[in-house]
Coordinates of C-alpha atoms in Angstrom, one line a residue:
X1 CA 85.2 -103.7 -56.0
X2 CA 81.7 -104.0 -54.6
X3 CA 78.8 -101.9 -55.6
X4 CA 75.7 -101.2 -53.6
X5 CA 72.6 -102.0 -55.6
X6 CA 70.5 -98.9 -56.4
X7 CA 67.2 -99.2 -54.6
X8 CA 64.2 -97.9 -56.5
X9 CA 62.6 -94.8 -54.9
X10 CA 59.8 -95.7 -52.6
X11 CA 56.3 -95.0 -53.5
X12 CA 55.2 -91.4 -52.5
X13 CA 52.5 -92.6 -50.2
X14 CA 54.9 -94.8 -48.3
X15 CA 57.4 -92.0 -48.0
X16 CA 54.6 -89.6 -46.8
X17 CA 53.3 -92.1 -44.3
X18 CA 56.8 -92.7 -42.9
X19 CA 57.4 -89.0 -42.7
X20 CA 54.0 -88.6 -40.9
X21 CA 54.8 -91.4 -38.4
X22 CA 58.0 -89.5 -37.4
X23 CA 56.4 -86.1 -37.5
X24 CA 53.2 -87.0 -35.6
X25 CA 55.2 -87.9 -32.5
X26 CA 57.8 -85.1 -32.8
X27 CA 57.7 -83.1 -29.5
X28 CA 58.4 -79.8 -31.4
X29 CA 55.6 -80.4 -33.9
X30 CA 53.1 -81.4 -31.2
X31 CA 54.0 -78.3 -29.2
X32 CA 53.5 -76.1 -32.3
X33 CA 50.2 -77.7 -33.0
X34 CA 49.2 -77.1 -29.4
X35 CA 49.4 -73.4 -30.0
X36 CA 47.1 -73.4 -33.0
X37 CA 43.9 -73.1 -30.8
X38 CA 41.7 -74.9 -33.3
X39 CA 38.0 -74.4 -32.4
X40 CA 39.0 -72.6 -29.3
X41 CA 40.3 -75.7 -27.6
X42 CA 43.4 -75.7 -25.4
X43 CA 45.4 -78.2 -27.3
X44 CA 48.6 -77.6 -25.3
X45 CA 47.3 -79.8 -22.6
X46 CA 45.4 -82.4 -24.6
X47 CA 47.5 -83.2 -27.7
X48 CA 49.7 -86.2 -27.5
X49 CA 50.5 -86.4 -31.2
X50 CA 49.5 -84.9 -34.5
X51 CA 47.1 -87.8 -35.0
X52 CA 44.8 -86.0 -32.5
X53 CA 44.7 -83.0 -34.8
X54 CA 43.9 -85.3 -37.7
X55 CA 41.0 -86.9 -35.8
X56 CA 39.7 -83.5 -34.9
X57 CA 39.5 -82.6 -38.7
X58 CA 37.4 -85.7 -39.4
X59 CA 40.1 -88.1 -40.6
X60 CA 38.6 -91.6 -40.6
X61 CA 35.3 -90.4 -39.3
X62 CA 32.0 -89.2 -40.5
X63 CA 32.0 -85.5 -41.5
X64 CA 30.5 -83.2 -38.9
X65 CA 30.2 -79.4 -38.8
X66 CA 32.8 -79.3 -36.0
X67 CA 35.3 -81.5 -38.1
X68 CA 34.7 -79.2 -41.1
X69 CA 35.3 -76.1 -39.0
X70 CA 38.5 -77.5 -37.6
X71 CA 39.7 -78.4 -41.1
X72 CA 38.8 -74.9 -42.3
X73 CA 40.8 -73.4 -39.4
X74 CA 43.8 -75.6 -40.3
X75 CA 43.6 -74.7 -44.0
X76 CA 43.6 -71.0 -43.0
X77 CA 46.8 -71.6 -41.0
X78 CA 48.3 -73.7 -43.9
X79 CA 48.7 -70.6 -46.0
X80 CA 51.6 -69.5 -43.8
X81 CA 52.5 -72.6 -41.7
X82 CA 54.1 -75.6 -43.3
X83 CA 53.3 -77.9 -40.5
X84 CA 49.6 -77.1 -40.8
X85 CA 49.8 -77.7 -44.5
X86 CA 51.4 -81.1 -43.9
X87 CA 48.6 -82.0 -41.5
X88 CA 46.0 -81.0 -44.2
X89 CA 47.9 -83.1 -46.8
X90 CA 47.8 -86.1 -44.5
X91 CA 44.1 -85.5 -43.9
X92 CA 43.5 -85.6 -47.7
X93 CA 45.8 -88.6 -48.6
X94 CA 42.9 -91.1 -48.9
X95 CA 41.1 -88.8 -51.3
X96 CA 44.3 -88.0 -53.2
X97 CA 45.0 -91.8 -53.6
X98 CA 41.5 -92.4 -54.8
X99 CA 41.7 -89.4 -57.3
X100 CA 45.0 -90.7 -58.7
X101 CA 43.5 -94.2 -59.1
X102 CA 40.5 -92.9 -60.9
X103 CA 42.6 -90.7 -63.2
X104 CA 45.3 -93.2 -64.2
X105 CA 44.6 -94.5 -67.7
X106 CA 46.2 -97.2 -69.8
X107 CA 49.8 -96.6 -70.5
X108 CA 50.3 -94.3 -67.5
X109 CA 52.2 -95.1 -64.3
X110 CA 50.0 -94.8 -61.2
X111 CA 53.1 -93.7 -59.3
X112 CA 53.8 -90.8 -61.7
X113 CA 50.1 -89.7 -61.6
X114 CA 50.2 -89.8 -57.8
X115 CA 53.4 -87.7 -57.8
X116 CA 51.6 -85.1 -59.9
X117 CA 48.5 -85.1 -57.7
X118 CA 50.5 -84.7 -54.5
X119 CA 52.5 -81.8 -56.0
X120 CA 49.3 -80.1 -57.0
X121 CA 47.8 -80.8 -53.6
X122 CA 50.5 -79.0 -51.8
X123 CA 50.0 -75.9 -54.0
X124 CA 46.2 -76.0 -53.6
X125 CA 46.4 -76.4 -49.9
X126 CA 48.7 -73.4 -49.5
X127 CA 46.6 -71.2 -51.7
X128 CA 43.0 -72.4 -51.1
X129 CA 40.6 -69.4 -50.7
X130 CA 39.2 -70.6 -47.4
X131 CA 37.4 -67.3 -46.6
X132 CA 35.3 -67.7 -49.7
X133 CA 34.8 -71.5 -49.5
X134 CA 34.7 -72.4 -45.9
X135 CA 32.2 -75.4 -45.9
X136 CA 32.8 -79.0 -47.1
X137 CA 36.5 -78.1 -47.1
X138 CA 38.0 -81.5 -47.8
X139 CA 35.7 -82.0 -50.9
X140 CA 36.5 -78.5 -52.1
X141 CA 40.2 -79.1 -51.8
X142 CA 40.0 -82.4 -53.6
X143 CA 37.9 -80.8 -56.4
X144 CA 40.5 -78.1 -56.8
X145 CA 43.4 -80.6 -56.8
X146 CA 41.6 -82.6 -59.6
X147 CA 41.1 -79.4 -61.6
X148 CA 44.7 -78.2 -61.1
X149 CA 46.2 -81.5 -62.0
X150 CA 44.0 -82.8 -64.8
X151 CA 41.7 -80.2 -66.2
X152 CA 43.4 -76.8 -66.1
X153 CA 45.9 -77.5 -68.9
X154 CA 43.2 -78.7 -71.3
X155 CA 40.8 -75.8 -70.8
X156 CA 40.3 -73.6 -73.8
X157 CA 42.7 -70.7 -73.7
X158 CA 41.9 -67.2 -75.0
X159 CA 44.1 -66.3 -78.0
X160 CA 44.8 -63.0 -79.5
X161 CA 44.7 -62.8 -83.3
X162 CA 46.0 -59.4 -84.4
X163 CA 44.1 -57.6 -87.1
X164 CA 45.3 -54.4 -88.9
X165 CA 43.4 -51.5 -87.5
X166 CA 42.1 -50.3 -91.0
X167 CA 40.2 -53.6 -91.5
X168 CA 37.6 -52.5 -89.0
X169 CA 36.6 -49.6 -91.2
X170 CA 36.1 -51.6 -94.3
X171 CA 32.5 -52.4 -95.4
X172 CA 31.5 -55.9 -96.3
X173 CA 31.1 -56.6 -100.0
X174 CA 27.5 -56.8 -101.1
X175 CA 25.9 -60.2 -101.5
X176 CA 25.7 -61.3 -105.2
X177 CA 22.2 -61.7 -106.6
X178 CA 21.1 -65.3 -107.2

């Protein structure tokens, strides 16, 4: 009897990059992206892969107002379009990796922290209030991902301490004279 050795699961960034490499050249995905009309450009004729959309959102380049506007348009679409959300996730992966590296402490697995950050990133991307926060979009998304993953659970929560109604009508006892 032979057994196949169980391979450990691949690192999330490796899996996401392999998925992106496949998706970026998918004819159907490129055609869908061509219909997005980011910044009023006719992508149907100019897109050869989803990497072109990434470049338009400022991936690997200096931030410009046009890149930021394209990313804002893409985040707006991401609320209802999974492909747009996946492009935004790919755009944010360098920042997500950096965030996980900064937030990993002694005794923690960087891979587990990264898994948590990516899961939070997906939720933040799909629910980001782009109409209220439409500038410096990548920075805003990363800030919200950091908050959602690491800070939200530790924030002070309001608690309700019930008091009998009649205690509000009682007068305080007088102070004793010294």
